[in-house]
Short mmCIF file of C-alpha atoms in Angstrom, two decimals:
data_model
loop_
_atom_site.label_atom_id
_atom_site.label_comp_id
_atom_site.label_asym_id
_atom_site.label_seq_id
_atom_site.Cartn_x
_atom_site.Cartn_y
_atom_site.Cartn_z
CA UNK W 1 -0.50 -2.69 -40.92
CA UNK W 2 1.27 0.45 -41.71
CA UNK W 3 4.91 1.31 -40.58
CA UNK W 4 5.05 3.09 -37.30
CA UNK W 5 8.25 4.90 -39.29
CA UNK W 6 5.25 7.04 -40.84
CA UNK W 7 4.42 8.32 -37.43
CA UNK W 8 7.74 9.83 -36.35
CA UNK W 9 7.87 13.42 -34.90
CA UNK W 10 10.82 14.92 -36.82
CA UNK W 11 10.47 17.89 -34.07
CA UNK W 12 10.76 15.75 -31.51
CA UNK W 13 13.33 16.09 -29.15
CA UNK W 14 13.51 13.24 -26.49
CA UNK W 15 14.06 14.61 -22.98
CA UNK W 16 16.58 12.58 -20.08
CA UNK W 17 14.42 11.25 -17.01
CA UNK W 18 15.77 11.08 -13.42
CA UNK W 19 18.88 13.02 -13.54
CA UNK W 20 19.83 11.82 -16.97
CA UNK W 21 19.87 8.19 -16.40
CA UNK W 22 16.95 7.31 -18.90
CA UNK W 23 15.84 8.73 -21.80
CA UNK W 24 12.93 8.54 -24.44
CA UNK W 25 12.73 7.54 -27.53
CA UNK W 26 10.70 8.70 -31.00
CA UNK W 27 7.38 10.33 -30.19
CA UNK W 28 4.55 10.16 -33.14
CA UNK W 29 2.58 12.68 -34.65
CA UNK W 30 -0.59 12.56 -32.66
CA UNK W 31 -2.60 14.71 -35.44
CA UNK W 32 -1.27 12.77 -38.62
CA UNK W 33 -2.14 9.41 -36.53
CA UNK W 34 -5.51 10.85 -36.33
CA UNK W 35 -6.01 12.31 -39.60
CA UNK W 36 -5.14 8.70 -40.83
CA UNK W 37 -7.28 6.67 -38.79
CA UNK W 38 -9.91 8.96 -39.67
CA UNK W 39 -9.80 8.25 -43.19
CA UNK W 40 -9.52 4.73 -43.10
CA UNK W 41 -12.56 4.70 -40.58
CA UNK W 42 -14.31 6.66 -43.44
CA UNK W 43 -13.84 4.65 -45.88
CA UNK W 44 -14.28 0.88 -44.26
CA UNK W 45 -15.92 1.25 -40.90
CA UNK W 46 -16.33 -2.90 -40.77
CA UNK W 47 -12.30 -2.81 -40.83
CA UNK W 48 -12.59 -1.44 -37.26
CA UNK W 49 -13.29 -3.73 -34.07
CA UNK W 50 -13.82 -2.94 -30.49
CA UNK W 51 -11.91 -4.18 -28.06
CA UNK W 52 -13.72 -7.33 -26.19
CA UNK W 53 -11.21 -8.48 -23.76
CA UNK W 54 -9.86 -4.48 -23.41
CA UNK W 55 -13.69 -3.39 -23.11
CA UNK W 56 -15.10 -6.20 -20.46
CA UNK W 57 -12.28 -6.14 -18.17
CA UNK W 58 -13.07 -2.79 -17.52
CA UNK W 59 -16.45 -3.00 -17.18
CA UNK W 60 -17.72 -3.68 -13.96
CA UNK W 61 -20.06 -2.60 -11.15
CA UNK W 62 -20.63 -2.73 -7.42
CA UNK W 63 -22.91 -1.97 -4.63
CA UNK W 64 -21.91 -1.72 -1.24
CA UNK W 65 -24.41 -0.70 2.22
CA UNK W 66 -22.70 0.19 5.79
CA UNK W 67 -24.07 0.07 9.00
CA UNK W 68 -22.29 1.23 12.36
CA UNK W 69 -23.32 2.29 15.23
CA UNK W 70 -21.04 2.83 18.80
CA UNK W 71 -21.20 3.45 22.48
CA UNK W 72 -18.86 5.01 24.10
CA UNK W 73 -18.40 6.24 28.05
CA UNK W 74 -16.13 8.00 30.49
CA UNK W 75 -15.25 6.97 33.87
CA UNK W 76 -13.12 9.50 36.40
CA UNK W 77 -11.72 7.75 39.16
CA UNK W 78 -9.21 9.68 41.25
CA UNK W 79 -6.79 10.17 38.98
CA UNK W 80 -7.51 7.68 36.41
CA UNK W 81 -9.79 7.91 33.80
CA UNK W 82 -10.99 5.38 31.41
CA UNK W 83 -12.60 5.67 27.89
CA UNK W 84 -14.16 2.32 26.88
CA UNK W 85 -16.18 1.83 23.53
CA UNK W 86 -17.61 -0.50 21.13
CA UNK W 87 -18.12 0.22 17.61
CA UNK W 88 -20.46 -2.47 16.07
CA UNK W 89 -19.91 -2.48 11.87
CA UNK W 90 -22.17 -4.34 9.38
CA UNK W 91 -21.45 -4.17 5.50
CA UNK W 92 -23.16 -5.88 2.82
CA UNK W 93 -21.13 -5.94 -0.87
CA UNK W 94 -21.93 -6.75 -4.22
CA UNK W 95 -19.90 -6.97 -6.66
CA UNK W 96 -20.55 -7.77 -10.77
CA UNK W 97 -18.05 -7.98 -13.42
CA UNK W 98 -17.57 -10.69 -16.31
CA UNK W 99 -16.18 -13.97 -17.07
CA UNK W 100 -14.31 -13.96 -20.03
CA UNK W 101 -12.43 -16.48 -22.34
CA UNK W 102 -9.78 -14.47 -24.55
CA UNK W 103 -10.03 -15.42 -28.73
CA UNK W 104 -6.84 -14.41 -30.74
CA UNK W 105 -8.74 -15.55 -33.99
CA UNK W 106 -11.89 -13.31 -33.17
CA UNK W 107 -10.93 -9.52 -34.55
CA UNK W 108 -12.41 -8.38 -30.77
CA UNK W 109 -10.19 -10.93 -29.26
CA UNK W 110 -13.08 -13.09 -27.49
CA UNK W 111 -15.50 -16.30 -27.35
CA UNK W 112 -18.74 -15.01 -27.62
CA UNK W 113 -19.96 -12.83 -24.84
CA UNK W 114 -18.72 -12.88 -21.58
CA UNK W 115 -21.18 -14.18 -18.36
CA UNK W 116 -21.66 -11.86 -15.64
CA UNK W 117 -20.64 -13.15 -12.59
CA UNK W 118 -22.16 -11.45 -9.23
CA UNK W 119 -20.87 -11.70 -6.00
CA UNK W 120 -22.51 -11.31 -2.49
CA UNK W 121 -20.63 -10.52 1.00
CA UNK W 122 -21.79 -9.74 4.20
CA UNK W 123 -19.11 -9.06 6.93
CA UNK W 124 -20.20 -8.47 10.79
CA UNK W 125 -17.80 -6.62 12.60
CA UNK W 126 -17.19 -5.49 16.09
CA UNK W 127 -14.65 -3.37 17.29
CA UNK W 128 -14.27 -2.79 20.88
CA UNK W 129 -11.56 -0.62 22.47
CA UNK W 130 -10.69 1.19 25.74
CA UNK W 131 -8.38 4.27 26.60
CA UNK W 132 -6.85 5.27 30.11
CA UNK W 133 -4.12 8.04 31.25
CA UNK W 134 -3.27 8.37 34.73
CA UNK W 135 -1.80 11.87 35.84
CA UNK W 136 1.15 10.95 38.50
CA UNK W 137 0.86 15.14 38.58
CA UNK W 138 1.11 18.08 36.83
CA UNK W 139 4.06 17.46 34.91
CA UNK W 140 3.37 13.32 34.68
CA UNK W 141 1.51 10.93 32.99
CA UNK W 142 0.90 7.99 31.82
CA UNK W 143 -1.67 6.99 28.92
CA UNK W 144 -2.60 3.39 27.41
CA UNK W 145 -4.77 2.02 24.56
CA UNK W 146 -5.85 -1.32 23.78
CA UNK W 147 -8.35 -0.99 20.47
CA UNK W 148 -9.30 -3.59 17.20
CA UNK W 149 -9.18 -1.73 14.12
CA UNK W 150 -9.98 -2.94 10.18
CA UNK W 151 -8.22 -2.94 6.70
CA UNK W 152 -10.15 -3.50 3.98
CA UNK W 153 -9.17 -5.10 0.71
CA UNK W 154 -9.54 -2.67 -2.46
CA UNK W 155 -11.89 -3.95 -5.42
CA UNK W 156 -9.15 -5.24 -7.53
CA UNK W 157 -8.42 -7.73 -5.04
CA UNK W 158 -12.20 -8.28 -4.67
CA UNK W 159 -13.27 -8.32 -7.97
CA UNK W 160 -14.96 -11.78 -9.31
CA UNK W 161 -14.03 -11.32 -12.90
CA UNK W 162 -11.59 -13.71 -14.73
CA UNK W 163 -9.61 -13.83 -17.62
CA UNK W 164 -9.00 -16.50 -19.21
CA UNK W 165 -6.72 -17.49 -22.09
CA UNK W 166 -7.41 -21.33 -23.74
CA UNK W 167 -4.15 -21.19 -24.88
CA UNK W 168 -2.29 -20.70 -21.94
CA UNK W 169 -2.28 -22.28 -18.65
CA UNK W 170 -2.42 -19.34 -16.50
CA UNK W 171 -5.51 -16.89 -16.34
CA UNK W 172 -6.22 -14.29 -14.05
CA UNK W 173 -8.74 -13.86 -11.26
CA UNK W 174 -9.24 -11.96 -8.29
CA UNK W 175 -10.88 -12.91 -4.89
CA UNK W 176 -14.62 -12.09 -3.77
CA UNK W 177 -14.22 -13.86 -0.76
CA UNK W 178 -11.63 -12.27 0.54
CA UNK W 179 -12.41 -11.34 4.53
CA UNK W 180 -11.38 -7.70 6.13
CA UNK W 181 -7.85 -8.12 8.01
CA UNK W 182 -8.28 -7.18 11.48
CA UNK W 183 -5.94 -5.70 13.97
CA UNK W 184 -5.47 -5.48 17.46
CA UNK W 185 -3.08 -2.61 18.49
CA UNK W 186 -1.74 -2.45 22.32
CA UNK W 187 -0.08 1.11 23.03
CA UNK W 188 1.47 2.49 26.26
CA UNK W 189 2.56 6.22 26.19
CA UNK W 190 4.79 7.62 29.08
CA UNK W 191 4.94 11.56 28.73
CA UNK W 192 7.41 13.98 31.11
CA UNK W 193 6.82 18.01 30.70
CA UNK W 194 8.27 20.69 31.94
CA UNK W 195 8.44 24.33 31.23
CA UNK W 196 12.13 24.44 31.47
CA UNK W 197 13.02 20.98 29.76
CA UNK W 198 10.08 20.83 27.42
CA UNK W 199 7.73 17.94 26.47
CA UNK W 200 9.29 14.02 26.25
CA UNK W 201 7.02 10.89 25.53
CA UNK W 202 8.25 7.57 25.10
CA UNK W 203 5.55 4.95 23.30
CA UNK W 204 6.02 1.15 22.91
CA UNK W 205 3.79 -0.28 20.66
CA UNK W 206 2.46 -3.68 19.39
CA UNK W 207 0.00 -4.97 16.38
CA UNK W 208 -0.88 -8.33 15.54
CA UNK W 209 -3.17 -8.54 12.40
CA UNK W 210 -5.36 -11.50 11.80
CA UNK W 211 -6.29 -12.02 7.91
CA UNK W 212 -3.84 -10.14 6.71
CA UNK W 213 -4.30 -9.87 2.66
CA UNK W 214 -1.63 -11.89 0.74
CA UNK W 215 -0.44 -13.23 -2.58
CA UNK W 216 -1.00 -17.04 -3.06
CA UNK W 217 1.10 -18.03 -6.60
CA UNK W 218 0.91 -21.00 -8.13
CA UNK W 219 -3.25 -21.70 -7.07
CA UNK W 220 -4.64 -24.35 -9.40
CA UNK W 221 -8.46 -24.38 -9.10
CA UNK W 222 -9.08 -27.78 -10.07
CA UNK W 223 -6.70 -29.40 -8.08
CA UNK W 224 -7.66 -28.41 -4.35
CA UNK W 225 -7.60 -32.37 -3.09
CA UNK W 226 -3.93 -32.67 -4.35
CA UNK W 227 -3.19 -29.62 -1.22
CA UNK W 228 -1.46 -30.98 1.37
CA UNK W 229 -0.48 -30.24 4.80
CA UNK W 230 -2.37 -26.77 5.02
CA UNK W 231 -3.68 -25.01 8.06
CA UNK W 232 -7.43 -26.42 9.29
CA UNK W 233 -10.17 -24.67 7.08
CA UNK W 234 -7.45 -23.03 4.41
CA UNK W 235 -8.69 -24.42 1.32
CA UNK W 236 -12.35 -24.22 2.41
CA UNK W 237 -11.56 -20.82 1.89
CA UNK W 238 -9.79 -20.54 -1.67
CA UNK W 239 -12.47 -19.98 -4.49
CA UNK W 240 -12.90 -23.36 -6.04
CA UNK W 241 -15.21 -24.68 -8.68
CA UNK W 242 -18.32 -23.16 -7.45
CA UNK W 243 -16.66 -20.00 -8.77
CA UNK W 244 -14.44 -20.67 -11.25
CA UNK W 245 -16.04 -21.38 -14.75
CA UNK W 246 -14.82 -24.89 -14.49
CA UNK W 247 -15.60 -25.30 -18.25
CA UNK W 248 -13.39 -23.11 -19.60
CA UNK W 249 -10.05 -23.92 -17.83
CA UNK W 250 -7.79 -27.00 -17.74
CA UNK W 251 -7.00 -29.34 -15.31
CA UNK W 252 -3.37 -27.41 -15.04
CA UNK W 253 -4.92 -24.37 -15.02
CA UNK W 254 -3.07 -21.69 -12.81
CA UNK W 255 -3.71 -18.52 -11.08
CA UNK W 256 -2.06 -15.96 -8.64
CA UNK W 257 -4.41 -14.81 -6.18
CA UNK W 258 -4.74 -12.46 -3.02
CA UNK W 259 -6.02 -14.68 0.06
CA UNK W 260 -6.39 -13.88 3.62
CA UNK W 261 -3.11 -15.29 5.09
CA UNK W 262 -3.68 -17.58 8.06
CA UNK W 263 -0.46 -16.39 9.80
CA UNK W 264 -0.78 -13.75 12.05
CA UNK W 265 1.18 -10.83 11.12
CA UNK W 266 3.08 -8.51 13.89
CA UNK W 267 4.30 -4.98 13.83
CA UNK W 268 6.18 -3.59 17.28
CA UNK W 269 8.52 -0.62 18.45
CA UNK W 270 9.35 2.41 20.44
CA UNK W 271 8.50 6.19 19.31
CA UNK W 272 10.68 8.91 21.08
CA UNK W 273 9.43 12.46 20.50
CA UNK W 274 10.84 15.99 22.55
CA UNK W 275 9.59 19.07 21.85
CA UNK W 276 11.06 22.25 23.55
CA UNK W 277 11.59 26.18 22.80
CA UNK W 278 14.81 27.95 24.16
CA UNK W 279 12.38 30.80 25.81
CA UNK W 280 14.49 30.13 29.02
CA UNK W 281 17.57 32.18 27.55
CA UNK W 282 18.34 34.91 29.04
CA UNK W 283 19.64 36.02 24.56
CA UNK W 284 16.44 37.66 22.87
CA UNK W 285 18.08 36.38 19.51
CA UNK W 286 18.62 32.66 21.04
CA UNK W 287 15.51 32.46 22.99
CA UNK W 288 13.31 32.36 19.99
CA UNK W 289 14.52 28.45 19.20
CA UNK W 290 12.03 25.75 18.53
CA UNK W 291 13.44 22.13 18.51
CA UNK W 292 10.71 19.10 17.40
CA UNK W 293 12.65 15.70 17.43
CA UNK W 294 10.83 12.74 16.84
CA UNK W 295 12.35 8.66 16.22
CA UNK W 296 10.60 5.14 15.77
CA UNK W 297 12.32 2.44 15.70
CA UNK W 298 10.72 -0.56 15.20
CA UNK W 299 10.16 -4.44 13.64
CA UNK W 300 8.00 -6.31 11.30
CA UNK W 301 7.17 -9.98 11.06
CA UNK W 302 5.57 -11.82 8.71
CA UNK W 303 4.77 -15.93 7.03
CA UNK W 304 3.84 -15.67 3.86
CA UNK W 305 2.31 -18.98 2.30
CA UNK W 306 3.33 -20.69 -1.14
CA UNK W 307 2.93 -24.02 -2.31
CA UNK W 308 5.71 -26.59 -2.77
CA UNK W 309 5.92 -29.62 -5.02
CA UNK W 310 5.70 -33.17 -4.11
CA UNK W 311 4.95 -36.09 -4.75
CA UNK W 312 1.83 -37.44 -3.09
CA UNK W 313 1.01 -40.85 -5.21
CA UNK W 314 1.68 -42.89 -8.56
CA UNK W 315 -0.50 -42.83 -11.14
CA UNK W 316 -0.16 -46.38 -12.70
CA UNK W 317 -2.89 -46.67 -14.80
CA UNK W 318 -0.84 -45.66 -18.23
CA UNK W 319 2.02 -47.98 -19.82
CA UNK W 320 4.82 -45.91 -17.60
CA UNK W 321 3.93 -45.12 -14.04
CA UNK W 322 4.05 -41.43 -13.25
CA UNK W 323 4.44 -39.46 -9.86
CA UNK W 324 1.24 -37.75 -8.87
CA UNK W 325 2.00 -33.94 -7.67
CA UNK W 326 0.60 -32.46 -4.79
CA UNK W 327 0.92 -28.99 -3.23
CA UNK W 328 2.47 -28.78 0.02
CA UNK W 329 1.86 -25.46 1.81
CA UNK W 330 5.01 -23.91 3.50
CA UNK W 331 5.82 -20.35 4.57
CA UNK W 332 8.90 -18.19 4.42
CA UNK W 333 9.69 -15.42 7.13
CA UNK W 334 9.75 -11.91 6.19
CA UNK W 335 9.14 -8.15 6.95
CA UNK W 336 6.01 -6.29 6.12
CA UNK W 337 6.01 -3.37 4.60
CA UNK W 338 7.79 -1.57 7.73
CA UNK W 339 10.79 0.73 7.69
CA UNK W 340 13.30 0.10 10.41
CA UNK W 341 14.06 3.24 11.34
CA UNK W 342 12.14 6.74 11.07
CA UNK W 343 13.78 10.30 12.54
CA UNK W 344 11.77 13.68 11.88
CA UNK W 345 13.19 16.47 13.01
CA UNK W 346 12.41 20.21 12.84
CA UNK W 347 14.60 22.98 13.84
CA UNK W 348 12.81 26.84 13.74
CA UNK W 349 13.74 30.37 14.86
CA UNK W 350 11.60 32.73 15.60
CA UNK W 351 12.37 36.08 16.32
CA UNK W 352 9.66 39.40 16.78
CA UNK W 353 7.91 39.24 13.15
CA UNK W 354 9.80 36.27 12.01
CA UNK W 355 10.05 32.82 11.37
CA UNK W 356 11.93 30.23 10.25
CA UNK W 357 12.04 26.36 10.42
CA UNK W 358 14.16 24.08 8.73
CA UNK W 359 12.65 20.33 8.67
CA UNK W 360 14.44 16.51 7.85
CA UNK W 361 12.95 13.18 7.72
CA UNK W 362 14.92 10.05 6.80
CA UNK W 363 13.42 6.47 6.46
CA UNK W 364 15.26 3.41 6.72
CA UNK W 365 15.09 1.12 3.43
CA UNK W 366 11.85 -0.83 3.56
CA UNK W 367 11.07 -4.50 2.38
CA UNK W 368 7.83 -3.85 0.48
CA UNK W 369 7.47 -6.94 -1.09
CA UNK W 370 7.97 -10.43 0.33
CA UNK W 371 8.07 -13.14 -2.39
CA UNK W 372 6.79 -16.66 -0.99
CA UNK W 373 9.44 -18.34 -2.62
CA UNK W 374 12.48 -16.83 -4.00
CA UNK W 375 14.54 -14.35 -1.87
CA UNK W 376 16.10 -12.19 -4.94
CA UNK W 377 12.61 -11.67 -5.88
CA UNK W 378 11.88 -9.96 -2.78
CA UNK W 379 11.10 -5.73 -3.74
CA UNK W 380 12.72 -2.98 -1.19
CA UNK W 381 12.09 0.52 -1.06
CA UNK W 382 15.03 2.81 -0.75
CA UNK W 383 16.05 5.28 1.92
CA UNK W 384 14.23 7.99 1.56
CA UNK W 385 15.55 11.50 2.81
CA UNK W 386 14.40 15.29 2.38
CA UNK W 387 15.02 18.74 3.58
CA UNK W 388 12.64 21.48 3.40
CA UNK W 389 12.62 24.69 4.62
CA UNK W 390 9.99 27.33 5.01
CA UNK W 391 10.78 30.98 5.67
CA UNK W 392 8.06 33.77 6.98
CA UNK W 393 8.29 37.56 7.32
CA UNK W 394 5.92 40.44 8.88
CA UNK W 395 5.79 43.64 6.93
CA UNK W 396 2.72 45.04 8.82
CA UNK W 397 0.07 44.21 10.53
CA UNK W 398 -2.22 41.77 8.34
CA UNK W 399 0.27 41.19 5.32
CA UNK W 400 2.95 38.65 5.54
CA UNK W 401 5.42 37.34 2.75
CA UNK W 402 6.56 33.50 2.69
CA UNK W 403 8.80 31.78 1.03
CA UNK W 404 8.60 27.58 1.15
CA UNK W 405 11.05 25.31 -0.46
CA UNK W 406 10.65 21.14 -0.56
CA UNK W 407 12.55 18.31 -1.32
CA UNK W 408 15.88 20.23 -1.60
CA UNK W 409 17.95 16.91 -1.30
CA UNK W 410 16.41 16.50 -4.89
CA UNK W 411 15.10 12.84 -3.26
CA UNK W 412 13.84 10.08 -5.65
CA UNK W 413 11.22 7.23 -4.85
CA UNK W 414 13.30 4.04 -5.81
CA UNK W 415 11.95 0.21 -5.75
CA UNK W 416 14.45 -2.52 -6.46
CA UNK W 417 15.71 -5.95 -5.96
CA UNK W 418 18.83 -7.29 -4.46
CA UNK W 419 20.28 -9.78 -6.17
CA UNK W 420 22.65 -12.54 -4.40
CA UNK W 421 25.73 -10.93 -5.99
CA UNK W 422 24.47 -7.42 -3.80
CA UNK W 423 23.22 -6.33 -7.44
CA UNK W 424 20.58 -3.46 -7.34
CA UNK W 425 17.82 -4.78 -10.40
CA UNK W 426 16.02 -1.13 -10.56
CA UNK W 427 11.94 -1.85 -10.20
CA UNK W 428 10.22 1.63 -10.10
CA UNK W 429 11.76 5.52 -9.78
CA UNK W 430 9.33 8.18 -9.14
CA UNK W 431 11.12 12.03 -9.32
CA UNK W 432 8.96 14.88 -7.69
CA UNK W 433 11.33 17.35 -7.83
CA UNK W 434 11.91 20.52 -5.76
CA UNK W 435 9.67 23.15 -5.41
CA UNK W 436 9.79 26.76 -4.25
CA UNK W 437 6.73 28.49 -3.49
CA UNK W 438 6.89 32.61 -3.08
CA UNK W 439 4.15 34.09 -1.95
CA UNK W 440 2.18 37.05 -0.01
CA UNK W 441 -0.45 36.59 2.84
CA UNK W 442 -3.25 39.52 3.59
CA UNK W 443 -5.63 39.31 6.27
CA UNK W 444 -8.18 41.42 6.50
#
């Protein structure tokens, strides 16, 4: 209850973030809030509560066991040669965490104490692939991979603990049910060298991912028969009331949760890369140029589910007939996660007990964050663009000096939204800086 004015840092002097867009405000004393707190803890310990909701949402545990074995062989034949595998994958999860049902009367903020809830998953995997290059000859070839590969959810998404507010319709929950998203990945690499012209590869590429890990908004628990035209076997899949404490929510009750999506998800393209040195010139100064170009371009596609409104009955059992509400399930198209267009490119010199290169990537704007239903809720990630240079000099044999310099566009990690109107809403910044690094090398 006392006046945060009490707290203010007269010394403080707030700095500008993020080349003086934003700035801080007040800052407290740290020590006087301290000193303070200490006192009154002194003198009335009962006046002091832990944190229930803080403390149990935190607290959690999990167990996890992983079994793999593969087999793998060559086969030479001619000129082709094949590399099939298998690598089989079993994993057995547990996960514990708590159920709890948020208080504002309580001084630690809870009902009672929170039940432990315990999850169990087993997942069987299998993931075969097989590798093959053919050598047309010394200077061509041609290579190919067809493989499955996983991606795992993270425990947040996993976790079965719940929070759940009696006062509010929507609570919070994870998934424990979730599945691993697989991936198949088909890649064909064509590769041309020469001494003269240098090293050129050209590699199409294609991923489809089954199970892909989603948002679901708008998921109400209780109301799983009012779901309507969904894929077979979707909602056999949504945690229901066998995990939900069915007790402690509403009929409305509402959650956001991550589910394995049902649509399959596709990622394809084209990677260019050239690599070649200038050794061919007849110039010593010239001859010691290095040039490393590589581009992707390439495409992302991707359904993600929602549920709609509508009306799937009357309910005519009250004085005034009212619409019964169902949940249609509909999807809305859009990228995943995938920048359009990648170029790195490094150019070096080097020259008797020197060396120099000078390096640039850009990355086309990404759309990081589909929303299921609105468009100007949809989160992109900015171009990103950097040079860095790194510099190296022989003084004798053994000792070296260096000098390496990053980020020297002074680049900035940006998130944002694009409204209608072609209004950037800022999400996220993220400023690394530059950095120059001086140093000296001895080998012994």
């Amino acid at each position: 209850g006392i006046l945060a004015t009490n707290f203010v840092d007269p010394n403080y002097d707030p700095p500008t973030l993020l080349n003086d867009q934003y700035s801080l405000n007040w800052s407290p004393d740290i020590g006087l809030m301290q000193d303070v707190q200490n006192q009154l803890y002194a003198y009335s310990p009962s006046s002091f509560k832990a944190r229930g909701n803080q403390s149990y949402t935190n607290d959690y545990s999990n167990k996890e066991e992983q079994m793999a074995a593969y087999v793998m062989a060559e086969l030479n034949i001619g000129k082709l040669q094949l590399v099939p595998g298998v690598r089989m994958e079993k994993v057995n999860t547990e996960y514990n965490a708590f159920a709890i049902l948020t208080n504002p009367v309580n001084p630690n903020g809870i009902t009672g104490v929170p039940d432990s809830v315990s999850v169990k998953r087993n997942n069987h995997l299998f993931f075969p692939s097989i590798n093959a290059k053919y050598q047309f000859g010394k200077s061509i070839a041609l290579r190919g991979a067809v493989y499955k590969s996983v991606i795992r959810p993270g425990f947040i998404k996993l976790s079965p603990k719940t929070v759940i507010n009696p006062n509010n319709t929507s609570f919070s929950s994870g998934n424990p049910f979730l599945e691993p998203a697989t991936a198949w990945n088909y890649d064909i690499l064509f590769e041309v060298y020469n001494s003269k012209f240098g090293l050129l590869t050209i590699n199409p590429f294609y991923k489809q991912i089954d199970n892909s890990i989603v948002n679901l908004g708008r998921y109400f628990p209780l109301r799983n028969d009012r779901i309507v035209a969904a894929p077979e076997g979707f909602v056999e899949l949504l945690p229901g009331t066998d995990f939900y404490p069915v007790e402690d929510l509403q009929d409305v009750s509402q959650t956001n949760i991550p589910i394995n999506n049902p649509e399959k998800e596709e990622y394809y393209g084209v990677e260019f890369s050239y690599q070649t040195n200038f050794h061919r010139l007849s110039n010593k100064v010239l001859k010691g140029i290095v040039l490393d170009v590589n581009l992707t371009l390439s495409r992302s596609e991707r359904l993600s589910p929602s549920f709609q409104d509508v009306v799937i009955g009357i309910d005519s059992t009250g004085f005034i007939p009212k619409d019964i509400i169902g949940y249609e399930y509909s999807t809305r198209a859009g990228g995943a996660n995938q920048p359009g267009f990648v170029i790195n490119a490094i150019l070096g010199w080097d020259y008797k007990g020197f060396s120099s290169r000078i390096s640039y990537r850009f990355q086309d704007k990404i759309f990081s964050g589909l929303d299921a239903e609105l468009s100007f809720a949809d989160d992109y990630t900015d171009i990103f663009q950097t040079l860095d240079v790194s510099f190296k000099q022989r003084i004798f044999k053994g000792l070296d000096i260096y000098l390496n310099a990053t980020n020297l566009t002074g680049h900035i990690d940006k998130r944002y939204r694009l409204y209608p109107a072609g209004e950037r809403f800022p999400i996220n910044e993220q400023n690394y800086g530059s950095r120059v690094q001086l140093g000296a090398r001895y080998r012994f």
